[in-house]
Amino acid sequence: MARILSGIQPSGVLTLGNYIGALKNFVKLQNEHECLFMVVDLHAITVPQDRLALRKNIKELAALYVACGIDPQKSILFVQSEVPAHAELSWILTCNASMGELSRMTQFKDKSAKQESVGGHISAGLFSYPVLMAADVILYDVDMVPVGDDQKQHMELTRDLAERFNARFGETFKVPEVYIPEQGARIMSLQEPEKKMSKSDDNSKNIILLTDPPNTIRKKIKSAITDSETTIAYDPVNRKGISNLLEIYAVITGEPIDALVTKYEGKGYGDFKSDLAEVVVAEIEPIQQRQQEILASGEIDDILDAGRDAAMKMAVRKISKVKHKVGLGRKR
Ligand code: AQP
């Protein structure tokens, strides 16, 4: 049994990409491993957030974890900012990270370009947030981190920072492995399939939100960009649009892509898209209902309180050891 940790930012309503690349895998993992799942609110504030919306998103995301099948009896579910050791370790690691290695992070380049394009300010937090992510992980001596493809580079940095700290201050942190699902690690935008589906995308047609009503999902899938070919085939290099839709279908139903291609031989995009829309609706609709029930019952606060206490116990032990090794605080 390995210890696993992952987190999702409460930076808006989640997309089908977040669900397929993250949540759906988390549910499988909790049956075989010791899991910690976080609502990473400290990460969310690396770009401007509305205070009230953020608070709402935090609880809604926590309820979504449970609605998707995260069982608080099996896994620890908590809000990152409620365990102060994350921010403390992040600072200590920041002092051991270099400007050069952080400048190479492609997510920073993408996200800062996006901020710049809307005239927004680029915070130092956005620049250094991969270090906070490293702190989140190594604080708990995690064995494995399940993430989407977009987080691979950050996980390499996490491993480098853990190894560097161990070399400099003596063995302290476990160096985690990364787990990237074979399928669904990068669900692409519906209208611009060369870029990934992101919850902060301004064009709502690019993304399927987990809160979208069934008819909106149907409309968005129907108008998803494909190409001028007529066959349903998987070719993620030359036919990105249809390949992305095939991947969504395959991951949700568990049917292999090859089998789907055979199933739709001789059929057109219209038939395929309307079947896919029903597959997505059937997956998401029950989750939406459960999320509303969980929020209405108020049980999410008890779950998050218990999760915070369990995470805190582990985090406090580690951060005390780290401070001692670095020489922080007073000797008694
Ligand atoms: N398109 C995607 N396909 C597969 N997996 C994805 N993930 C995100 N987008 C896709 C995975 O979802 C988890 C949580 O991501 P996050 O919200 O913490 O941050 P993110 O990767 O920045 O997600 P977004 O949707 O793109 O958010 P914004 O727009 O706020 O930046 C991670 O495991 C991620 O890999």
PDB file of N, CA, C and O in Angstrom, residues 3-7 34-38 75-78 140 142 307 310-311 314:
ATOM      1  N   ARG A   3       1.424   5.548  -0.089  1.00  0.00           N
ATOM      2  CA  ARG A   3       0.726   6.775   0.339  1.00  0.00           C
ATOM      3  C   ARG A   3       0.662   7.720  -0.866  1.00  0.00           C
ATOM      4  O   ARG A   3       1.685   7.968  -1.527  1.00  0.00           O
ATOM      5  N   ILE A   4      -0.541   8.210  -1.125  1.00  0.00           N
ATOM      6  CA  ILE A   4      -0.787   9.020  -2.315  1.00  0.00           C
ATOM      7  C   ILE A   4      -1.392  10.360  -1.929  1.00  0.00           C
ATOM      8  O   ILE A   4      -2.213  10.413  -0.998  1.00  0.00           O
ATOM      9  N   LEU A   5      -0.988  11.419  -2.613  1.00  0.00           N
ATOM     10  CA  LEU A   5      -1.592  12.732  -2.340  1.00  0.00           C
ATOM     11  C   LEU A   5      -1.824  13.457  -3.656  1.00  0.00           C
ATOM     12  O   LEU A   5      -1.015  13.354  -4.580  1.00  0.00           O
ATOM     13  N   SER A   6      -2.929  14.157  -3.726  1.00  0.00           N
ATOM     14  CA  SER A   6      -3.147  15.018  -4.881  1.00  0.00           C
ATOM     15  C   SER A   6      -4.084  16.155  -4.486  1.00  0.00           C
ATOM     16  O   SER A   6      -4.754  16.075  -3.451  1.00  0.00           O
ATOM     17  N   GLY A   7      -4.120  17.178  -5.307  1.00  0.00           N
ATOM     18  CA  GLY A   7      -4.973  18.325  -4.976  1.00  0.00           C
ATOM     19  C   GLY A   7      -5.563  18.951  -6.218  1.00  0.00           C
ATOM     20  O   GLY A   7      -5.077  18.740  -7.326  1.00  0.00           O
ATOM     21  N   GLU A  34      -3.272   4.422   0.724  1.00  0.00           N
ATOM     22  CA  GLU A  34      -3.604   5.417   1.753  1.00  0.00           C
ATOM     23  C   GLU A  34      -3.592   6.776   1.042  1.00  0.00           C
ATOM     24  O   GLU A  34      -2.549   7.177   0.515  1.00  0.00           O
ATOM     25  N   CYS A  35      -4.724   7.442   0.992  1.00  0.00           N
ATOM     26  CA  CYS A  35      -4.809   8.652   0.157  1.00  0.00           C
ATOM     27  C   CYS A  35      -5.097   9.932   0.944  1.00  0.00           C
ATOM     28  O   CYS A  35      -5.893   9.917   1.889  1.00  0.00           O
ATOM     29  N   LEU A  36      -4.452  11.002   0.523  1.00  0.00           N
ATOM     30  CA  LEU A  36      -4.755  12.342   1.033  1.00  0.00           C
ATOM     31  C   LEU A  36      -5.166  13.190  -0.167  1.00  0.00           C
ATOM     32  O   LEU A  36      -4.431  13.249  -1.162  1.00  0.00           O
ATOM     33  N   PHE A  37      -6.322  13.837  -0.066  1.00  0.00           N
ATOM     34  CA  PHE A  37      -6.783  14.702  -1.147  1.00  0.00           C
ATOM     35  C   PHE A  37      -7.035  16.102  -0.606  1.00  0.00           C
ATOM     36  O   PHE A  37      -7.608  16.263   0.475  1.00  0.00           O
ATOM     37  N   MET A  38      -6.587  17.087  -1.382  1.00  0.00           N
ATOM     38  CA  MET A  38      -6.670  18.470  -0.879  1.00  0.00           C
ATOM     39  C   MET A  38      -7.454  19.375  -1.808  1.00  0.00           C
ATOM     40  O   MET A  38      -7.459  19.187  -3.028  1.00  0.00           O
ATOM     41  N   SER A  75     -10.141   7.943   2.964  1.00  0.00           N
ATOM     42  CA  SER A  75      -9.153   8.942   2.547  1.00  0.00           C
ATOM     43  C   SER A  75      -9.232  10.176   3.438  1.00  0.00           C
ATOM     44  O   SER A  75     -10.282  10.468   4.001  1.00  0.00           O
ATOM     45  N   ILE A  76      -8.125  10.903   3.496  1.00  0.00           N
ATOM     46  CA  ILE A  76      -8.109  12.172   4.245  1.00  0.00           C
ATOM     47  C   ILE A  76      -8.406  13.293   3.242  1.00  0.00           C
ATOM     48  O   ILE A  76      -7.669  13.466   2.264  1.00  0.00           O
ATOM     49  N   LEU A  77      -9.462  14.031   3.489  1.00  0.00           N
ATOM     50  CA  LEU A  77      -9.855  15.136   2.604  1.00  0.00           C
ATOM     51  C   LEU A  77      -9.771  16.433   3.401  1.00  0.00           C
ATOM     52  O   LEU A  77     -10.397  16.546   4.459  1.00  0.00           O
ATOM     53  N   PHE A  78      -8.971  17.385   2.918  1.00  0.00           N
ATOM     54  CA  PHE A  78      -8.810  18.613   3.702  1.00  0.00           C
ATOM     55  C   PHE A  78      -8.525  19.828   2.830  1.00  0.00           C
ATOM     56  O   PHE A  78      -8.237  19.705   1.641  1.00  0.00           O
ATOM     57  N   TYR A 140       4.224  15.060   3.500  1.00  0.00           N
ATOM     58  CA  TYR A 140       3.548  13.844   3.993  1.00  0.00           C
ATOM     59  C   TYR A 140       4.288  12.557   3.613  1.00  0.00           C
ATOM     60  O   TYR A 140       3.702  11.477   3.708  1.00  0.00           O
ATOM     61  N   VAL A 142       4.985  11.251   0.813  1.00  0.00           N
ATOM     62  CA  VAL A 142       4.114  10.588  -0.141  1.00  0.00           C
ATOM     63  C   VAL A 142       4.947   9.687  -1.072  1.00  0.00           C
ATOM     64  O   VAL A 142       6.075  10.019  -1.423  1.00  0.00           O
ATOM     65  N   GLY A 307     -10.591  15.803   8.406  1.00  0.00           N
ATOM     66  CA  GLY A 307      -9.467  15.709   7.464  1.00  0.00           C
ATOM     67  C   GLY A 307      -8.333  16.642   7.884  1.00  0.00           C
ATOM     68  O   GLY A 307      -7.162  16.256   7.868  1.00  0.00           O
ATOM     69  N   ALA A 310      -6.444  15.202  10.901  1.00  0.00           N
ATOM     70  CA  ALA A 310      -5.595  14.059  10.551  1.00  0.00           C
ATOM     71  C   ALA A 310      -4.350  14.525   9.791  1.00  0.00           C
ATOM     72  O   ALA A 310      -3.231  14.065  10.049  1.00  0.00           O
ATOM     73  N   ALA A 311      -4.539  15.468   8.859  1.00  0.00           N
ATOM     74  CA  ALA A 311      -3.404  15.961   8.063  1.00  0.00           C
ATOM     75  C   ALA A 311      -2.442  16.744   8.966  1.00  0.00           C
ATOM     76  O   ALA A 311      -1.218  16.623   8.858  1.00  0.00           O
ATOM     77  N   MET A 314       0.131  14.739  10.934  1.00  0.00           N
ATOM     78  CA  MET A 314       1.274  14.267  10.140  1.00  0.00           C
ATOM     79  C   MET A 314       2.194  15.446   9.791  1.00  0.00           C
ATOM     80  O   MET A 314       3.417  15.342   9.854  1.00  0.00           O
TER      81      MET A 314
END
